[in-house]
Amino acid sequence: MTEINNEAFSLIELDTLREIINMGTAYSATSLSKLIDKTILVNVPRVDIAPIKKVPELLGGSNLSIVGLYFKFYGNIDGKIFIFFEKETAELLVKYLTANMTFSNVSEQKEIEKSALMELGNILANSYLNAIAEMMDIKILLSIPYYSSDMLGAVIDFMLIEIAKFTDYALLLNTVIESPEIKIAGNFIIFPERESFEKIFKNVGIE
Amino acid sequence: MTTKEDGKTLPVEIADFKVAKNSAVLETTSLGSCVGIVLYDPVNKIGGLAHILLPDSSISKAQTSSPAKFADTGIRAMIEEMIKLGGQKNCFRAKIAGGANMFESVLPDPCMAIGERNVEAVKKVLAEEKIPIVGEDTGKNYGRTLIFYIETGKVIVKSAQYGTKEI
């Protein structure tokens, strides 16, 4: 049994979570692949339990420059989903997404880049949650995107604060995407609400 | 949590605090919506740095091993440790940084304003403890790193987008 804050997860439950996040990321990877016409691969999904203070380290270091998109989701299950790219990846993705676009000035360019990334996040988060909704035959709705571009530690501390209200440990459901064709690195992390875990396990047939 | 090492830079992690004296330097990174609180006693050269996440321990529903998770318990625990190290509370001064709203969106969302609530809570506790705030870089929308030189009371705040400033 793996225990976090008095909730024990059995091996079967952890496997179920890995399968779900793998599926979600695979759908997102397919969407991204279609958008930029490159092969996108999903790395082995990780379910890690770590003290909150160690989370930035686990995700690449608190000083890593990233662009992050944060969403809340509601419906039969609730929670949050966070997608982030290293800054270089975000810049590269923007190039693909705004191909051949010309800008009249730097500030317009920045606004359009931000919009493009928010929209990308929207598409990827929707794909991820649609995969889960289909798998579980339920309804899930997504919030508008919240965008941040800064050091990883500062960007994720909002999520760590949410977790810290209940426990000193974070359950990280994390998948990484990459491409053999271009240098991109992206993470998908989902934070289901505590009550939603029960619903997930019941739904897939394990109690 | 307490250390007396001189001249070295001692990192303070999320939901933690450290106190030290003389030429020690305390540093904390990843201040997004969290707030970094510096307390220093310029007379006795004692200082402390806390990295808090939440405003109030009464909202916590679980046990915690990190008193510095909350503004109220964190600041008070740090005051106690500084006094043990030889600090005189009536000499204490505070400098604070952080409490940003790191995310932007098409519509503002009050749920994302924890940074602001953290800053308010910190100011409230410091006022209750009668410790004046002599330097501040809070709010806005950028992440910060805070470096505190106990010897001089100097606090540097660094951000990825706006460089370095002293508070």
PDB file of C-alpha atoms in Angstrom, chain A residues 5 52-54 56-57 62-63 68-70 72 82 114 118 144-151 153-155 157-162 164-168, chain B residues 13-16 29-34 53-54 59-66 69 102-107 109 111-112 114 118 141-143 160-161:
ATOM      1  CA  ASN A   5      -2.410  11.548   4.141  1.00  0.00           C
ATOM      2  CA  ILE A  52       5.578  19.543  -1.151  1.00  0.00           C
ATOM      3  CA  LYS A  53       8.970  21.206  -0.798  1.00  0.00           C
ATOM      4  CA  LYS A  54      10.553  18.630  -3.119  1.00  0.00           C
ATOM      5  CA  PRO A  56       9.918  21.788  -7.894  1.00  0.00           C
ATOM      6  CA  GLU A  57      13.044  19.628  -7.904  1.00  0.00           C
ATOM      7  CA  SER A  62      12.661  25.657  -9.250  1.00  0.00           C
ATOM      8  CA  ASN A  63      14.739  27.980 -11.455  1.00  0.00           C
ATOM      9  CA  GLY A  68       2.491  27.039 -17.796  1.00  0.00           C
ATOM     10  CA  LEU A  69      -1.198  26.675 -18.562  1.00  0.00           C
ATOM     11  CA  TYR A  70      -3.485  25.903 -15.660  1.00  0.00           C
ATOM     12  CA  LYS A  72      -9.801  23.740 -13.454  1.00  0.00           C
ATOM     13  CA  PHE A  82      -1.439  21.855 -15.381  1.00  0.00           C
ATOM     14  CA  LYS A 114       0.404  34.438 -25.314  1.00  0.00           C
ATOM     15  CA  MET A 118      -3.372  29.710 -24.187  1.00  0.00           C
ATOM     16  CA  ILE A 144     -10.719  29.039 -19.315  1.00  0.00           C
ATOM     17  CA  PRO A 145      -6.925  28.840 -19.461  1.00  0.00           C
ATOM     18  CA  TYR A 146      -4.695  30.569 -16.896  1.00  0.00           C
ATOM     19  CA  TYR A 147      -1.294  31.492 -18.294  1.00  0.00           C
ATOM     20  CA  SER A 148       2.020  32.041 -16.566  1.00  0.00           C
ATOM     21  CA  SER A 149       5.566  32.494 -17.834  1.00  0.00           C
ATOM     22  CA  ASP A 150       8.238  32.537 -15.150  1.00  0.00           C
ATOM     23  CA  MET A 151      10.430  30.261 -13.013  1.00  0.00           C
ATOM     24  CA  GLY A 153       9.021  27.154  -8.619  1.00  0.00           C
ATOM     25  CA  ALA A 154       7.098  30.420  -8.606  1.00  0.00           C
ATOM     26  CA  VAL A 155       4.542  29.225 -11.171  1.00  0.00           C
ATOM     27  CA  ASP A 157       3.568  27.363  -5.929  1.00  0.00           C
ATOM     28  CA  PHE A 158      -0.096  28.198  -6.385  1.00  0.00           C
ATOM     29  CA  MET A 159      -0.802  24.469  -6.854  1.00  0.00           C
ATOM     30  CA  LEU A 160       1.404  23.548  -3.923  1.00  0.00           C
ATOM     31  CA  ILE A 161      -0.562  26.000  -1.799  1.00  0.00           C
ATOM     32  CA  GLU A 162      -3.815  24.260  -2.771  1.00  0.00           C
ATOM     33  CA  ALA A 164      -0.827  22.287   1.406  1.00  0.00           C
ATOM     34  CA  LYS A 165      -4.279  23.147   2.748  1.00  0.00           C
ATOM     35  CA  PHE A 166      -4.837  19.434   3.347  1.00  0.00           C
ATOM     36  CA  THR A 167      -1.509  17.697   3.499  1.00  0.00           C
ATOM     37  CA  ASP A 168       2.279  18.041   3.476  1.00  0.00           C
TER      38      ASP A 168
ATOM     39  CA  GLU B  13      12.720  25.795   1.396  1.00  0.00           C
ATOM     40  CA  ILE B  14       8.967  26.033   0.876  1.00  0.00           C
ATOM     41  CA  ALA B  15       7.069  25.952   4.206  1.00  0.00           C
ATOM     42  CA  ASP B  16      10.240  26.314   6.205  1.00  0.00           C
ATOM     43  CA  THR B  29      13.560  30.919  -4.281  1.00  0.00           C
ATOM     44  CA  SER B  30      10.174  30.188  -5.893  1.00  0.00           C
ATOM     45  CA  LEU B  31       8.214  32.986  -4.270  1.00  0.00           C
ATOM     46  CA  GLY B  32       5.114  33.051  -6.452  1.00  0.00           C
ATOM     47  CA  SER B  33       1.992  33.399  -4.362  1.00  0.00           C
ATOM     48  CA  CYS B  34       4.035  32.408  -1.308  1.00  0.00           C
ATOM     49  CA  LEU B  53       2.248  29.288   1.811  1.00  0.00           C
ATOM     50  CA  LEU B  54      -1.018  29.999   3.540  1.00  0.00           C
ATOM     51  CA  ILE B  59      -7.978  26.650   7.853  1.00  0.00           C
ATOM     52  CA  SER B  60      -5.814  23.571   7.987  1.00  0.00           C
ATOM     53  CA  LYS B  61      -7.689  20.349   8.328  1.00  0.00           C
ATOM     54  CA  ALA B  62      -4.713  18.146   8.906  1.00  0.00           C
ATOM     55  CA  GLN B  63      -1.649  17.746  11.051  1.00  0.00           C
ATOM     56  CA  THR B  64       1.495  19.292   9.730  1.00  0.00           C
ATOM     57  CA  SER B  65       5.155  19.054  10.540  1.00  0.00           C
ATOM     58  CA  SER B  66       5.810  22.456   8.972  1.00  0.00           C
ATOM     59  CA  LYS B  69       3.455  26.652   6.203  1.00  0.00           C
ATOM     60  CA  MET B 102       1.216  34.405 -11.176  1.00  0.00           C
ATOM     61  CA  PHE B 103      -1.538  33.570 -13.615  1.00  0.00           C
ATOM     62  CA  GLU B 104      -3.361  35.715 -16.126  1.00  0.00           C
ATOM     63  CA  SER B 105      -6.529  34.918 -17.978  1.00  0.00           C
ATOM     64  CA  VAL B 106      -9.303  36.463 -19.999  1.00  0.00           C
ATOM     65  CA  LEU B 107     -11.463  36.861 -16.876  1.00  0.00           C
ATOM     66  CA  ASP B 109     -10.616  34.878 -10.874  1.00  0.00           C
ATOM     67  CA  CYS B 111      -9.746  32.093  -6.307  1.00  0.00           C
ATOM     68  CA  MET B 112      -6.337  32.908  -7.707  1.00  0.00           C
ATOM     69  CA  ILE B 114      -4.167  33.666  -2.496  1.00  0.00           C
ATOM     70  CA  ASN B 118      -1.039  35.801   2.190  1.00  0.00           C
ATOM     71  CA  ASN B 141       2.571  38.979 -11.306  1.00  0.00           C
ATOM     72  CA  TYR B 142       6.145  37.796 -11.211  1.00  0.00           C
ATOM     73  CA  GLY B 143       8.148  35.215  -9.297  1.00  0.00           C
ATOM     74  CA  ALA B 160      13.359  36.610 -14.036  1.00  0.00           C
ATOM     75  CA  GLN B 161      11.623  39.454 -15.806  1.00  0.00           C
TER      76      GLN B 161
END
